[in-house]
Coordinates of C-alpha atoms in Angstrom, one line a residue:
X1211 CA -9.3 -23.2 9.9
X1212 CA -7.1 -20.5 8.4
X1213 CA -3.6 -20.1 9.9
X1214 CA -3.7 -17.2 12.3
X1215 CA -1.8 -14.2 10.9
X1216 CA -0.2 -11.3 12.6
X1217 CA -2.8 -8.5 12.2
X1218 CA -0.3 -5.9 10.9
X1219 CA 1.5 -8.1 8.3
X1220 CA -1.0 -10.1 6.3
X1221 CA 0.2 -12.0 3.3
X1222 CA -1.1 -10.5 0.1
X1223 CA -2.5 -13.9 -0.8
X1224 CA -4.8 -13.7 2.2
X1225 CA -6.6 -10.7 0.8
X1226 CA -8.9 -12.3 -1.8
X1227 CA -10.4 -9.0 -2.9
X1228 CA -7.0 -7.7 -4.1
X1229 CA -6.8 -10.0 -7.1
X1230 CA -4.4 -8.4 -9.7
X1231 CA -5.1 -8.0 -13.4
X1232 CA -2.4 -10.6 -14.1
X1233 CA -3.5 -13.0 -11.3
X1234 CA -6.9 -13.7 -12.8
X1235 CA -6.8 -14.0 -16.6
X1236 CA -10.3 -13.7 -17.9
X1237 CA -10.9 -13.5 -21.6
X1238 CA -13.2 -11.0 -23.1
X1239 CA -16.4 -12.3 -24.7
X1240 CA -16.5 -12.1 -28.5
X1241 CA -18.9 -9.2 -28.5
X1242 CA -16.8 -7.2 -26.1
X1243 CA -13.6 -7.8 -28.0
X1244 CA -15.3 -7.2 -31.3
X1245 CA -16.7 -3.9 -30.1
X1246 CA -13.3 -2.8 -28.8
X1247 CA -11.6 -3.7 -32.1
X1248 CA -14.3 -1.9 -34.1
X1249 CA -14.1 1.2 -31.8
X1250 CA -10.3 1.2 -32.1
X1251 CA -10.5 1.0 -35.9
X1252 CA -13.0 3.9 -36.1
X1253 CA -10.9 6.0 -33.8
X1254 CA -7.7 5.3 -35.8
X1255 CA -9.5 6.0 -39.1
X1256 CA -10.9 9.3 -37.8
X1257 CA -7.3 10.4 -36.9
X1258 CA -5.7 9.3 -40.1
X1259 CA -6.2 12.5 -42.1
X1260 CA -6.0 15.0 -39.3
X1261 CA -3.1 16.5 -37.4
X1262 CA -3.5 16.1 -33.7
X1263 CA -1.7 18.6 -31.5
X1264 CA 0.6 16.9 -28.9
X1265 CA -1.0 16.3 -25.5
X1266 CA 0.2 18.7 -22.8
X1267 CA 3.0 17.3 -20.6
X1268 CA 1.4 15.7 -17.5
X1269 CA 3.7 17.4 -15.1
X1270 CA 3.3 20.8 -16.7
X1271 CA 1.2 23.3 -14.7
X1272 CA -1.9 24.8 -16.2
X1273 CA -0.9 28.2 -17.5
X1274 CA -2.5 31.0 -15.4
X1275 CA -1.4 34.1 -17.3
X1276 CA -0.8 35.3 -20.9
X1277 CA 2.5 36.5 -22.5
X1278 CA 2.9 40.2 -21.6
X1279 CA 3.0 42.8 -24.4
X1280 CA 6.4 44.0 -25.4
X1281 CA 6.9 47.7 -26.3
X1282 CA 9.7 48.9 -28.6
X1283 CA 10.1 52.7 -28.8
X1284 CA 9.6 54.5 -31.1
X1285 CA 7.9 51.7 -33.1
X1286 CA 4.3 50.8 -32.5
X1287 CA 3.4 48.4 -29.7
X1288 CA 3.4 44.8 -30.8
X1289 CA 1.1 42.5 -28.8
X1290 CA 1.7 38.9 -29.4
X1291 CA -1.2 36.4 -29.4
X1292 CA -1.8 35.3 -25.8
X1293 CA -0.8 31.7 -25.0
X1294 CA -4.0 29.7 -24.9
X1295 CA -5.0 28.5 -21.4
X1296 CA -6.5 25.0 -21.5
X1297 CA -10.2 25.0 -20.6
X1298 CA -11.0 22.5 -17.8
X1299 CA -13.6 19.9 -18.4
X1300 CA -16.6 20.4 -16.2
X1301 CA -16.5 16.8 -14.9
X1302 CA -14.3 13.8 -14.8
X1303 CA -15.5 10.2 -14.7
X1304 CA -13.7 7.5 -12.9
X1305 CA -14.6 3.9 -13.9
X1306 CA -15.0 1.2 -11.3
X1307 CA -16.2 -2.4 -11.4
X1308 CA -19.9 -2.7 -10.5
X1309 CA -19.2 -5.6 -8.1
X1310 CA -16.9 -3.2 -6.1
X1311 CA -19.5 -0.5 -5.6
X1312 CA -19.6 0.4 -1.8
X1313 CA -22.8 -0.1 0.1
X1314 CA -21.9 2.8 2.5
X1315 CA -19.4 5.6 3.0
X1316 CA -19.4 5.3 6.8
X1317 CA -15.7 5.9 7.5
X1318 CA -15.2 3.8 10.6
X1319 CA -15.7 0.3 9.3
X1320 CA -13.3 -2.0 7.5
X1321 CA -13.0 -0.1 4.2
X1322 CA -12.5 -1.4 0.7
X1323 CA -10.1 0.2 -1.7
X1324 CA -13.1 1.8 -3.5
X1325 CA -14.5 3.2 -0.3
X1326 CA -11.2 4.8 0.6
X1327 CA -10.8 6.2 -2.9
X1328 CA -14.2 8.0 -2.7
X1329 CA -13.8 9.0 1.0
X1330 CA -10.5 10.8 0.5
X1331 CA -12.2 13.1 -2.0
X1332 CA -14.8 14.0 0.6
X1333 CA -12.9 13.7 3.9
X1334 CA -9.4 14.7 3.0
X1335 CA -6.9 12.9 5.2
X1336 CA -5.4 14.9 8.0
X1337 CA -2.1 13.1 7.4
X1338 CA -1.1 11.6 4.1
X1339 CA 1.1 8.5 3.8
X1340 CA 3.1 9.1 0.6
X1341 CA 6.2 7.0 -0.1
X1342 CA 6.0 5.0 3.2
X1343 CA 6.1 8.2 5.2
X1344 CA 3.8 10.8 6.7
X1345 CA 2.9 14.4 5.7
X1346 CA 0.7 16.9 7.6
X1347 CA -2.3 18.1 5.6
X1348 CA -4.9 19.4 8.1
X1349 CA -2.3 19.9 10.8
X1350 CA 0.5 22.4 10.8
X1351 CA 3.1 19.6 11.3
X1352 CA 3.5 16.0 12.3
X1353 CA 3.8 16.1 16.1
X1354 CA 7.0 14.2 17.0
X1355 CA 9.3 13.9 20.0
X1356 CA 12.0 15.4 17.8
X1357 CA 10.1 18.6 17.1
X1358 CA 8.4 19.0 20.5
X1359 CA 4.9 18.1 19.3
X1360 CA 5.0 15.0 21.5
X1361 CA 6.5 14.6 24.9
X1362 CA 7.1 11.9 27.5
X1363 CA 6.8 12.4 31.2
X1364 CA 7.5 9.9 34.1
X1365 CA 4.5 9.0 36.2
X1366 CA 3.9 6.8 39.2
X1367 CA 1.6 3.8 38.4
X1368 CA 0.4 0.8 40.4
X1369 CA 1.7 -2.6 39.3
X1370 CA 0.6 -6.2 39.8
X1371 CA 3.0 -7.5 42.5
X1372 CA 3.0 -11.0 40.9
X1373 CA 3.5 -10.1 37.2
X1374 CA 5.0 -6.6 37.5
X1375 CA 2.5 -5.4 34.8
X1376 CA 0.9 -2.0 35.1
X1377 CA -2.4 -2.4 37.0
X1378 CA -5.8 -0.7 36.5
X1379 CA -6.6 -0.6 40.2
X1380 CA -4.5 0.6 43.1
X1381 CA -2.5 -2.4 44.4
X1382 CA -0.4 -0.6 46.9
X1383 CA 2.8 -1.5 44.9
X1384 CA 4.1 1.2 42.6
X1385 CA 6.7 1.9 39.9
X1386 CA 7.4 4.6 37.4
X1387 CA 6.5 4.5 33.7
X1388 CA 6.6 6.8 30.8
X1389 CA 3.4 8.5 29.7
X1390 CA 3.2 10.0 26.2
X1391 CA 1.3 13.1 25.3
X1392 CA 0.8 14.3 21.7
X1393 CA -0.5 17.7 20.6
X1394 CA -2.0 18.3 17.1
X1395 CA -2.3 21.8 15.9
X1396 CA -4.8 22.4 13.1
X1397 CA -4.5 24.8 10.2
X1398 CA -6.9 27.8 10.2
X1399 CA -8.3 27.5 6.6
X1400 CA -10.6 24.5 7.2
X1401 CA -14.3 24.6 6.7
X1402 CA -17.3 22.3 6.5
X1403 CA -19.3 22.4 3.3
X1404 CA -22.0 24.3 5.1
X1405 CA -19.6 27.1 5.9
X1406 CA -18.9 26.3 9.5
X1407 CA -15.3 26.1 10.6
X1408 CA -13.7 22.8 11.5
X1409 CA -12.9 22.8 15.2
X1410 CA -10.8 20.6 17.5
X1411 CA -14.0 19.6 19.2
X1412 CA -15.2 18.0 15.9
X1413 CA -12.3 15.5 16.2
X1414 CA -13.1 14.9 19.9
X1415 CA -16.7 14.2 18.8
X1416 CA -15.3 11.8 16.1
X1417 CA -13.3 10.1 18.9
X1418 CA -16.3 9.7 21.1
X1419 CA -18.4 8.3 18.2
X1420 CA -15.6 5.9 17.1
X1421 CA -15.0 4.5 20.6
X1422 CA -18.7 4.2 21.4
X1423 CA -20.4 0.7 21.2
X1424 CA -22.3 0.3 17.9
X1425 CA -20.0 2.5 15.8
X1426 CA -18.5 -0.4 13.9
X1427 CA -15.0 1.1 14.4
X1428 CA -12.5 -1.3 12.8
X1429 CA -9.6 0.0 14.9
X1430 CA -11.3 0.0 18.3
X1431 CA -8.1 -1.3 19.9
X1432 CA -6.6 2.2 19.5
X1433 CA -9.3 3.5 21.9
X1434 CA -8.0 1.2 24.7
X1435 CA -4.5 2.8 24.5
X1436 CA -5.8 6.4 25.2
X1437 CA -6.3 7.9 28.6
X1438 CA -7.8 11.1 27.4
X1439 CA -8.6 12.9 24.1
X1440 CA -9.4 16.6 24.4
X1441 CA -9.8 19.9 22.6
X1442 CA -7.4 22.4 24.3
X1443 CA -8.9 25.2 22.1
X1444 CA -10.6 25.5 18.7
X1445 CA -7.4 24.6 16.9
X1446 CA -5.5 22.3 19.3
X1447 CA -6.1 18.6 20.1
X1448 CA -4.3 16.8 22.8
X1449 CA -4.1 13.0 23.2
X1450 CA -2.7 11.5 26.4
X1451 CA -1.7 7.8 26.3
X1452 CA -2.1 5.4 29.1
X1453 CA 1.3 4.9 30.9
X1454 CA 3.7 2.7 29.1
X1455 CA 5.4 2.9 25.7
X1456 CA 3.0 3.9 23.0
X1457 CA 2.8 2.6 19.4
X1458 CA 5.7 3.8 17.2
X1459 CA 3.0 5.6 15.1
X1460 CA 1.9 7.6 18.2
X1461 CA 1.6 10.7 15.9
X1462 CA -1.3 9.1 14.0
X1463 CA -3.5 8.8 17.0
X1464 CA -6.0 11.5 15.9
X1465 CA -9.6 10.8 15.1
X1466 CA -11.6 11.8 12.0
X1467 CA -13.3 15.1 12.2
X1468 CA -17.1 14.7 12.4
X1469 CA -19.5 17.7 12.3
X1470 CA -20.7 17.9 15.9
X1471 CA -23.1 20.8 15.0
X1472 CA -24.9 18.6 12.4
X1473 CA -24.5 15.0 13.6
X1474 CA -24.7 15.2 17.4
X1475 CA -28.5 14.6 17.4
X1476 CA -27.8 11.0 16.3
X1477 CA -26.4 8.1 18.3
X1478 CA -23.5 6.1 16.8
X1479 CA -26.0 3.3 16.1
X1480 CA -28.1 5.7 14.1
X1481 CA -25.3 7.3 12.2
X1482 CA -24.4 4.0 10.6
X1483 CA -27.7 3.9 8.7
X1484 CA -28.8 7.6 8.4
X1485 CA -28.6 8.6 4.7
X1486 CA -27.3 12.1 5.5
X1487 CA -24.3 10.5 7.1
X1488 CA -23.7 7.0 5.8
X1489 CA -24.5 7.8 2.2
X1490 CA -23.7 11.5 1.9
X1491 CA -21.3 12.4 4.7
X1492 CA -23.0 15.8 4.8
X1493 CA -21.6 18.2 5.6
X1494 CA -18.0 17.3 4.7
X1495 CA -14.7 19.2 4.6
X1496 CA -12.8 17.7 1.6
X1497 CA -12.5 19.2 -1.9
X1498 CA -15.7 17.6 -2.9
X1499 CA -19.1 16.6 -1.4
X1500 CA -21.6 13.9 -2.4
X1501 CA -24.3 15.3 -4.6
X1502 CA -25.9 12.1 -5.8
X1503 CA -25.7 8.3 -5.4
X1504 CA -27.6 6.2 -7.9
X1505 CA -27.1 2.6 -6.7
X1506 CA -25.6 0.3 -9.4
X1507 CA -24.8 3.3 -11.6
X1508 CA -22.7 6.1 -10.1
X1509 CA -21.7 8.3 -7.2
X1510 CA -21.4 12.0 -8.1
X1511 CA -19.2 14.5 -6.2
X1512 CA -19.4 18.2 -6.6
X1513 CA -17.0 21.0 -5.6
X1514 CA -17.1 22.1 -2.0
X1515 CA -17.8 25.8 -2.2
X1516 CA -16.0 26.4 1.1
X1517 CA -12.8 24.5 0.3
X1518 CA -9.7 26.8 0.4
X1519 CA -7.1 24.5 1.9
X1520 CA -4.8 24.5 -1.2
X1521 CA -6.0 27.8 -2.6
X1522 CA -9.3 29.3 -3.7
X1523 CA -8.8 28.0 -7.3
X1524 CA -9.0 24.4 -6.1
X1525 CA -10.4 21.9 -6.8
X1526 CA -9.9 22.4 -10.5
X1527 CA -12.8 20.2 -11.6
X1528 CA -16.4 21.0 -10.7
X1529 CA -17.4 17.3 -10.5
X1530 CA -16.0 13.9 -10.2
X1531 CA -18.2 10.9 -10.9
X1532 CA -17.5 7.4 -9.9
X1533 CA -19.2 5.2 -12.5
X1534 CA -19.9 1.5 -11.9
X1535 CA -19.6 -0.7 -14.9
X1536 CA -20.1 -4.5 -15.2
X1537 CA -16.7 -5.7 -16.3
X1538 CA -13.2 -4.7 -17.3
X1539 CA -13.6 -4.7 -21.1
X1540 CA -16.7 -2.6 -20.8
X1541 CA -14.7 -0.1 -18.8
X1542 CA -12.0 -0.1 -21.5
X1543 CA -14.6 0.3 -24.3
X1544 CA -16.2 3.3 -22.5
X1545 CA -12.8 4.9 -21.9
X1546 CA -12.0 4.6 -25.6
X1547 CA -15.4 6.0 -26.5
X1548 CA -14.8 9.0 -24.2
X1549 CA -17.5 8.0 -21.7
X1550 CA -14.9 7.4 -18.9
X1551 CA -11.7 9.4 -18.2
X1552 CA -9.8 7.1 -15.8
X1553 CA -9.9 3.4 -14.8
X1554 CA -8.2 2.4 -11.6
X1555 CA -6.4 -0.9 -11.3
X1556 CA -9.2 -3.1 -9.9
X1557 CA -11.1 -2.2 -13.0
X1558 CA -8.5 -3.8 -15.3
X1559 CA -8.8 -7.3 -13.9
X1560 CA -8.1 -9.8 -16.7
X1561 CA -7.0 -7.2 -19.3
X1562 CA -3.8 -8.0 -21.1
X1563 CA -1.2 -5.3 -20.4
X1564 CA 0.0 -5.7 -24.0
X1565 CA -3.3 -4.6 -25.3
X1566 CA -3.2 -1.5 -23.1
X1567 CA 0.3 -0.6 -24.3
X1568 CA -0.8 -1.1 -28.0
X1569 CA -3.6 1.3 -27.5
X1570 CA -1.3 3.8 -25.9
X1571 CA 1.1 3.6 -28.8
X1572 CA -1.8 4.6 -31.1
X1573 CA -2.6 7.6 -28.9
X1574 CA -5.9 6.3 -27.7
X1575 CA -5.2 6.2 -24.0
X1576 CA -2.4 6.7 -21.5
X1577 CA -1.1 3.8 -19.3
X1578 CA 0.0 4.7 -15.8
X1579 CA 2.0 2.2 -13.7
X1580 CA 2.9 2.2 -10.0
X1581 CA 4.7 -0.5 -8.0
X1582 CA 2.5 -1.4 -5.1
X1583 CA 3.5 -2.1 -1.5
X1584 CA 2.8 -5.9 -2.2
X1585 CA 6.1 -7.7 -2.9
X1586 CA 6.8 -11.2 -4.1
X1587 CA 9.6 -13.3 -2.6
X1588 CA 10.8 -16.9 -2.3
X1589 CA 11.4 -18.2 1.2
X1590 CA 14.1 -20.9 1.6
X1591 CA 13.6 -23.5 4.3
X1592 CA 16.8 -23.7 6.4
X1593 CA 15.7 -26.9 7.9
X1594 CA 15.0 -30.4 6.5
X1595 CA 11.2 -30.4 5.8
X1596 CA 11.1 -34.1 6.7
X1597 CA 13.0 -33.7 10.0
X1598 CA 12.8 -30.0 11.1
X1599 CA 15.4 -30.5 13.8
X1600 CA 18.0 -31.1 11.0
X1601 CA 19.6 -28.6 8.7
X1602 CA 18.3 -28.6 5.1
X1603 CA 20.6 -30.8 3.0
X1604 CA 20.9 -28.2 0.2
X1605 CA 19.6 -24.8 1.5
X1606 CA 21.3 -25.1 4.9
X1607 CA 24.5 -24.0 3.1
X1608 CA 24.9 -20.2 2.8
X1609 CA 26.7 -20.5 -0.6
X1610 CA 23.8 -22.4 -2.1
X1611 CA 21.3 -19.8 -0.9
X1612 CA 23.5 -17.0 -2.3
X1613 CA 23.9 -19.0 -5.6
X1614 CA 20.1 -19.1 -5.9
X1615 CA 19.9 -15.3 -5.4
X1616 CA 22.7 -14.6 -8.0
X1617 CA 21.2 -17.1 -10.4
X1618 CA 17.6 -15.6 -10.4
X1619 CA 17.1 -12.9 -13.0
X1620 CA 14.6 -10.9 -10.9
X1621 CA 14.6 -7.8 -13.2
X1622 CA 14.1 -9.9 -16.2
X1623 CA 11.3 -11.7 -14.5
X1624 CA 9.5 -8.5 -13.7
X1625 CA 10.1 -7.3 -17.3
X1626 CA 8.6 -10.5 -18.7
X1627 CA 5.5 -10.3 -16.5
X1628 CA 4.7 -6.6 -16.6
X1629 CA 6.2 -5.5 -19.9
X1630 CA 8.1 -2.6 -18.4
X1631 CA 11.3 -2.1 -16.5
X1632 CA 11.6 -1.4 -12.8
X1633 CA 14.0 -2.3 -10.0
X1634 CA 13.7 -5.6 -8.0
X1635 CA 13.5 -5.6 -4.2
X1636 CA 16.9 -5.6 -2.6
X1637 CA 15.9 -6.6 0.9
X1638 CA 12.7 -6.9 3.0
X1639 CA 12.2 -3.1 3.2
X1640 CA 11.5 -1.2 -0.1
X1641 CA 14.2 1.1 -1.4
X1642 CA 11.8 4.1 -1.3
X1643 CA 11.2 3.5 2.5
X1644 CA 12.6 5.8 5.1
X1645 CA 14.0 2.7 6.9
X1646 CA 15.8 1.3 3.9
X1647 CA 19.5 0.7 4.8
X1648 CA 20.8 1.8 1.4
X1649 CA 22.5 -0.2 -1.3
X1650 CA 26.0 0.6 0.1
X1651 CA 25.2 -1.0 3.4
X1652 CA 23.9 -4.3 2.0
X1653 CA 25.1 -7.4 0.3
X1654 CA 23.3 -7.2 -3.1
X1655 CA 22.6 -10.0 -5.5
X1656 CA 22.5 -8.7 -9.1
X1657 CA 21.8 -11.3 -11.8
X1658 CA 25.2 -13.1 -12.2
X1659 CA 24.9 -16.7 -13.3
X1660 CA 28.6 -17.1 -13.5
X1661 CA 29.0 -16.1 -9.8
X1662 CA 26.1 -18.4 -9.0
X1663 CA 27.8 -21.4 -10.7
X1664 CA 31.1 -20.6 -8.9
X1665 CA 29.4 -20.6 -5.5
X1666 CA 27.8 -23.9 -6.2
X1667 CA 31.2 -25.4 -7.3
X1668 CA 32.8 -24.0 -4.2
X1669 CA 30.2 -25.7 -2.1
X1670 CA 30.9 -29.0 -3.8
X1671 CA 27.9 -29.2 -6.1
X1672 CA 29.5 -30.3 -9.4
X1673 CA 27.8 -30.1 -12.8
X1674 CA 27.6 -33.6 -14.3
X1675 CA 27.2 -34.6 -18.0
X1676 CA 23.4 -35.0 -17.5
X1677 CA 23.1 -31.3 -16.8
X1678 CA 22.4 -31.6 -13.1
X1679 CA 24.6 -30.9 -10.0
X1680 CA 25.6 -33.6 -7.6
X1681 CA 27.4 -33.8 -4.3
X1682 CA 28.4 -37.0 -2.6
X1683 CA 26.1 -38.9 -5.0
X1684 CA 23.1 -36.7 -4.2
X1685 CA 21.4 -34.7 -7.0
X1686 CA 20.1 -31.2 -6.0
X1687 CA 16.4 -31.1 -6.7
X1688 CA 14.2 -28.6 -5.0
X1689 CA 10.4 -28.4 -4.6
X1690 CA 8.9 -24.9 -5.0
X1691 CA 5.5 -24.5 -3.5
X1692 CA 3.0 -21.9 -4.9
X1693 CA -0.7 -21.1 -4.4
X1694 CA -2.6 -22.9 -7.2
X1695 CA -4.7 -20.9 -9.7
X1696 CA -2.6 -17.7 -9.7
X1697 CA -1.2 -16.9 -13.1
X1698 CA 1.3 -14.5 -11.6
X1699 CA 2.7 -17.3 -9.4
X1700 CA 2.7 -19.7 -12.3
X1701 CA 4.8 -17.4 -14.4
X1702 CA 7.2 -16.6 -11.6
X1703 CA 7.6 -20.4 -11.0
X1704 CA 8.3 -21.0 -14.7
X1705 CA 10.9 -18.3 -15.0
X1706 CA 12.6 -19.3 -11.7
X1707 CA 12.6 -22.9 -12.9
X1708 CA 14.3 -21.9 -16.1
X1709 CA 16.9 -19.8 -14.2
X1710 CA 17.7 -22.8 -12.0
X1711 CA 17.8 -25.2 -14.9
X1712 CA 20.6 -23.1 -16.4
X1713 CA 22.6 -23.6 -13.2
X1714 CA 22.0 -27.4 -13.2
X1715 CA 19.4 -27.4 -10.5
X1716 CA 16.1 -29.2 -10.7
X1717 CA 13.0 -27.4 -9.5
X1718 CA 9.6 -29.2 -9.1
X1719 CA 6.6 -26.9 -8.9
X1720 CA 4.1 -28.0 -6.3
X1721 CA 0.7 -26.3 -6.5
X1722 CA -1.3 -26.0 -3.3
X1723 CA -5.1 -25.4 -3.3
X1724 CA -6.3 -22.3 -1.4
X1725 CA -8.1 -24.6 1.1
X1726 CA -4.8 -26.4 2.0
X1727 CA -2.7 -23.2 1.8
X1728 CA -4.7 -21.6 4.7
X1729 CA -5.5 -24.8 6.6
X1730 CA -4.0 -25.8 10.0
X1731 CA -1.8 -28.2 8.1
X1732 CA -0.6 -25.5 5.6
X1733 CA 2.8 -26.3 4.1
X1734 CA 3.9 -22.8 5.2
X1735 CA 3.1 -23.2 8.9
X1736 CA 4.3 -26.9 8.9
X1737 CA 7.4 -25.9 7.0
X1738 CA 7.1 -28.9 4.7
X1739 CA 8.6 -27.1 1.6
X1740 CA 12.0 -26.5 0.2
X1741 CA 11.1 -23.2 -1.4
X1742 CA 7.8 -21.3 -1.2
X1743 CA 6.8 -18.3 -3.3
X1744 CA 4.2 -15.8 -2.0
X1745 CA 3.8 -12.1 -1.2
X1746 CA 4.1 -9.8 1.8
X1747 CA 2.8 -6.3 2.3
X1748 CA 5.2 -3.5 3.3
X1749 CA 4.2 -1.3 6.2
X1750 CA 5.0 2.3 7.0
X1751 CA 6.5 1.1 10.2
X1752 CA 8.5 -2.0 9.1
X1753 CA 8.4 -3.9 12.4
X1754 CA 9.3 -7.3 11.0
X1755 CA 9.1 -9.1 14.3
X1756 CA 6.5 -11.7 13.4
X1757 CA 8.4 -12.6 10.2
X1758 CA 12.0 -12.6 11.4
X1759 CA 12.2 -13.2 15.1
X1760 CA 13.6 -16.5 16.3
X1761 CA 10.5 -17.2 18.5
X1762 CA 8.2 -16.8 15.4
X1763 CA 9.5 -20.0 13.7
X1764 CA 6.5 -22.3 13.5
X1765 CA 7.0 -25.5 15.4
X1766 CA 5.1 -28.2 17.2
X1767 CA 6.2 -26.7 20.5
X1768 CA 4.4 -23.3 19.7
X1769 CA 1.4 -24.8 18.0
X1770 CA 2.8 -24.0 14.5
X1771 CA 2.3 -20.3 15.1
X1772 CA 4.4 -17.5 13.7
X1773 CA 5.4 -16.5 10.1
X1774 CA 9.1 -17.0 10.1
X1775 CA 8.6 -19.9 7.7
X1776 CA 12.3 -19.9 6.7
X1777 CA 13.4 -21.0 10.2
X1778 CA 15.9 -18.0 10.2
X1779 CA 17.3 -17.2 13.6
X1780 CA 20.0 -14.5 13.6
X1781 CA 20.7 -13.1 17.1
X1782 CA 21.8 -9.7 15.9
X1783 CA 18.7 -9.2 13.7
X1784 CA 16.5 -10.6 16.5
X1785 CA 17.9 -8.1 19.1
X1786 CA 17.7 -5.2 16.7
X1787 CA 14.0 -5.8 15.9
X1788 CA 13.1 -6.2 19.5
X1789 CA 14.9 -2.9 20.4
X1790 CA 13.3 -1.1 17.4
X1791 CA 9.9 -1.9 18.8
X1792 CA 10.8 -0.1 22.0
X1793 CA 12.5 2.9 20.4
X1794 CA 10.3 6.0 19.9
X1795 CA 13.0 8.1 18.0
X1796 CA 12.9 7.3 14.3
X1797 CA 16.6 7.9 13.6
X1798 CA 17.5 5.4 16.2
X1799 CA 15.0 2.9 14.9
X1800 CA 16.4 3.3 11.4
X1801 CA 19.8 2.2 12.6
X1802 CA 18.3 -0.9 14.2
X1803 CA 16.4 -1.7 11.0
X1804 CA 19.6 -1.4 9.1
X1805 CA 21.2 -4.1 11.3
X1806 CA 18.3 -6.4 10.5
X1807 CA 18.5 -5.8 6.8
X1808 CA 22.3 -6.3 6.8
X1809 CA 22.0 -9.6 8.5
X1810 CA 19.0 -10.6 6.3
X1811 CA 21.0 -10.0 3.1
X1812 CA 24.1 -11.6 4.5
X1813 CA 22.3 -14.8 5.4
X1814 CA 19.9 -14.8 2.4
X1815 CA 17.1 -16.9 4.0
X1816 CA 14.5 -15.4 1.6
X1817 CA 15.0 -13.9 -1.9
X1818 CA 13.0 -10.7 -2.4
X1819 CA 11.8 -10.5 -6.0
X1820 CA 9.8 -7.4 -6.9
X1821 CA 6.8 -5.3 -6.0
X1822 CA 3.6 -6.1 -7.8
X1823 CA 2.7 -3.5 -10.4
X1824 CA -0.6 -1.6 -10.6
X1825 CA -2.0 -0.5 -13.9
X1826 CA -4.2 2.5 -14.5
X1827 CA -5.5 3.9 -17.8
X1828 CA -6.8 7.4 -18.6
X1829 CA -7.6 9.6 -21.5
X1830 CA -4.4 11.1 -22.8
X1831 CA -5.0 14.7 -21.5
X1832 CA -5.4 13.9 -17.8
X1833 CA -3.0 15.8 -15.7
X1834 CA -1.8 15.6 -12.1
X1835 CA -2.6 12.0 -11.4
X1836 CA 0.1 11.4 -8.9
X1837 CA 0.2 7.7 -8.2
X1838 CA 1.9 6.5 -5.0
X1839 CA 2.5 3.0 -3.5
X1840 CA 1.1 4.0 -0.1
X1841 CA -1.8 6.3 -0.9
X1842 CA -5.1 6.1 -2.7
X1843 CA -5.4 7.8 -6.1
X1844 CA -7.7 10.6 -4.8
X1845 CA -5.2 11.9 -2.3
X1846 CA -4.6 14.9 -4.5
X1847 CA -7.9 15.0 -6.5
X1848 CA -8.2 18.7 -5.8
X1849 CA -5.5 19.3 -8.5
X1850 CA -6.7 16.8 -11.1
X1851 CA -7.1 18.6 -14.4
X1852 CA -8.8 17.3 -17.6
X1853 CA -8.9 19.7 -20.6
X1854 CA -12.3 20.2 -22.2
X1855 CA -12.9 18.4 -25.5

């Protein structure tokens, strides 16, 4: 049985469908590789005797006017040649793996990355989540306590006289509790693809559908927290929570707009299978609408004629086609042949990044990279894995943990693995995050092997003639546990092993099968490791309780539950995280998260390494592909631009 995980903080390793290009190294078949090499040769030969104009700068806007005529009196008027305006391609083709083709576009289920990518072009998100934060799109603003869009009132509620918990029925015993109310105000320039205006009642209809039995709503727990969801008028939605503190993301408690005028004749059970809805989402309100779905081949979206949210000139492309292709090298071949314009990261599984960079150097494609919200780290066991009631003989010393941090070349590690430079993680919250404490507030650990050696010497670990460090006759040897069969983890382990060897520390890599990794006797939950390397996923609301609270340390007493595998218990960090979970104002929560990060870095129970890197490839002329760690690529597809050939 798999170890139970906190629902909001899964390990990246627990998501089997998110295998990275560098995690599963598949080799191209000889025919695939030969065809790619032949195609590259032909393309390079065709370019050899011609002069290719430079590609437009990606960030440059598409020109919308010509250079005005200049008149000089009394000479004749001189009219310079107008600056050419690039002609947009009629359609753009996005390549995806055939195995990842969705079987439905019904938006309420557990969605794959591919489903979300397509859905956001058809049902534009009301709120985007760029850079670990929130931005209003269909609403005039994010409703917050700080701006008056949300408010809290004190109400009298019945309580269970035994437990003190708020009761559903009248018990005759009362107390006062806070009740939150959030008001969403819609923009006025929103229309369905049949010309009907979006109304607040369409979101209420969406709420009723989602919270009804049979809808397959993957987030049904949200329904249980709401007392009422209503349309105040055509442009205003009001949600009233049940008494008690709401979620910290109370401002995301809106429901998808669904066209009441077109879908109300169906029950939620029927909607899941009706082609007009589950396959077409018709009518829709995003920049595009579904024109055709040819199973096993493609999904074609066409411009929504009533879409004016970002201006009447948008979307810039008339069509976007999602084309499903059997394997990664076929996708690459078709992109090089001009049959595909963009390949997202799932479609590059098994492709060597070095090949992509070589093709880019020859002007045949453009490589786009984006650090993801999945981040690698090495947890250090603060207790003796043989006797958990005892301190770890090596890692129980702060100076040793700090030495491991200083002695690990994290930036060099990322450079080696991905072939490009980017900054390592500094703490358990990404530096782009609104809750990041800032470099100045934290103890940082840049690569400094001399400082690492000095800390080890200071702790009494002396380098002997055999190249290893000893203290009181004991040699420091550590076991690093990794999930077997993951090339990324293997490379991290090799590089870490080399870094530690340079310090005189022995590291034995222990590879654990997936079955054992997720079993009841997992070395993580039983804390039978010295060091363990795996990944977490950063959230928009950091939370951190299940990973870093004292009562989340797995032990026999709690049934080996919790994900604080290090055994780290810091009272200041513990208190700060508990208070953050009860603090609605973001500014105050950020201060509490800062305390947690400061204590985490000072104690160094776990070494953050780096975010995993996503690769995308496109034809060189593609503009306005704005990748983001916390949004799908189609979040701004309305402004994608591809010059015509």
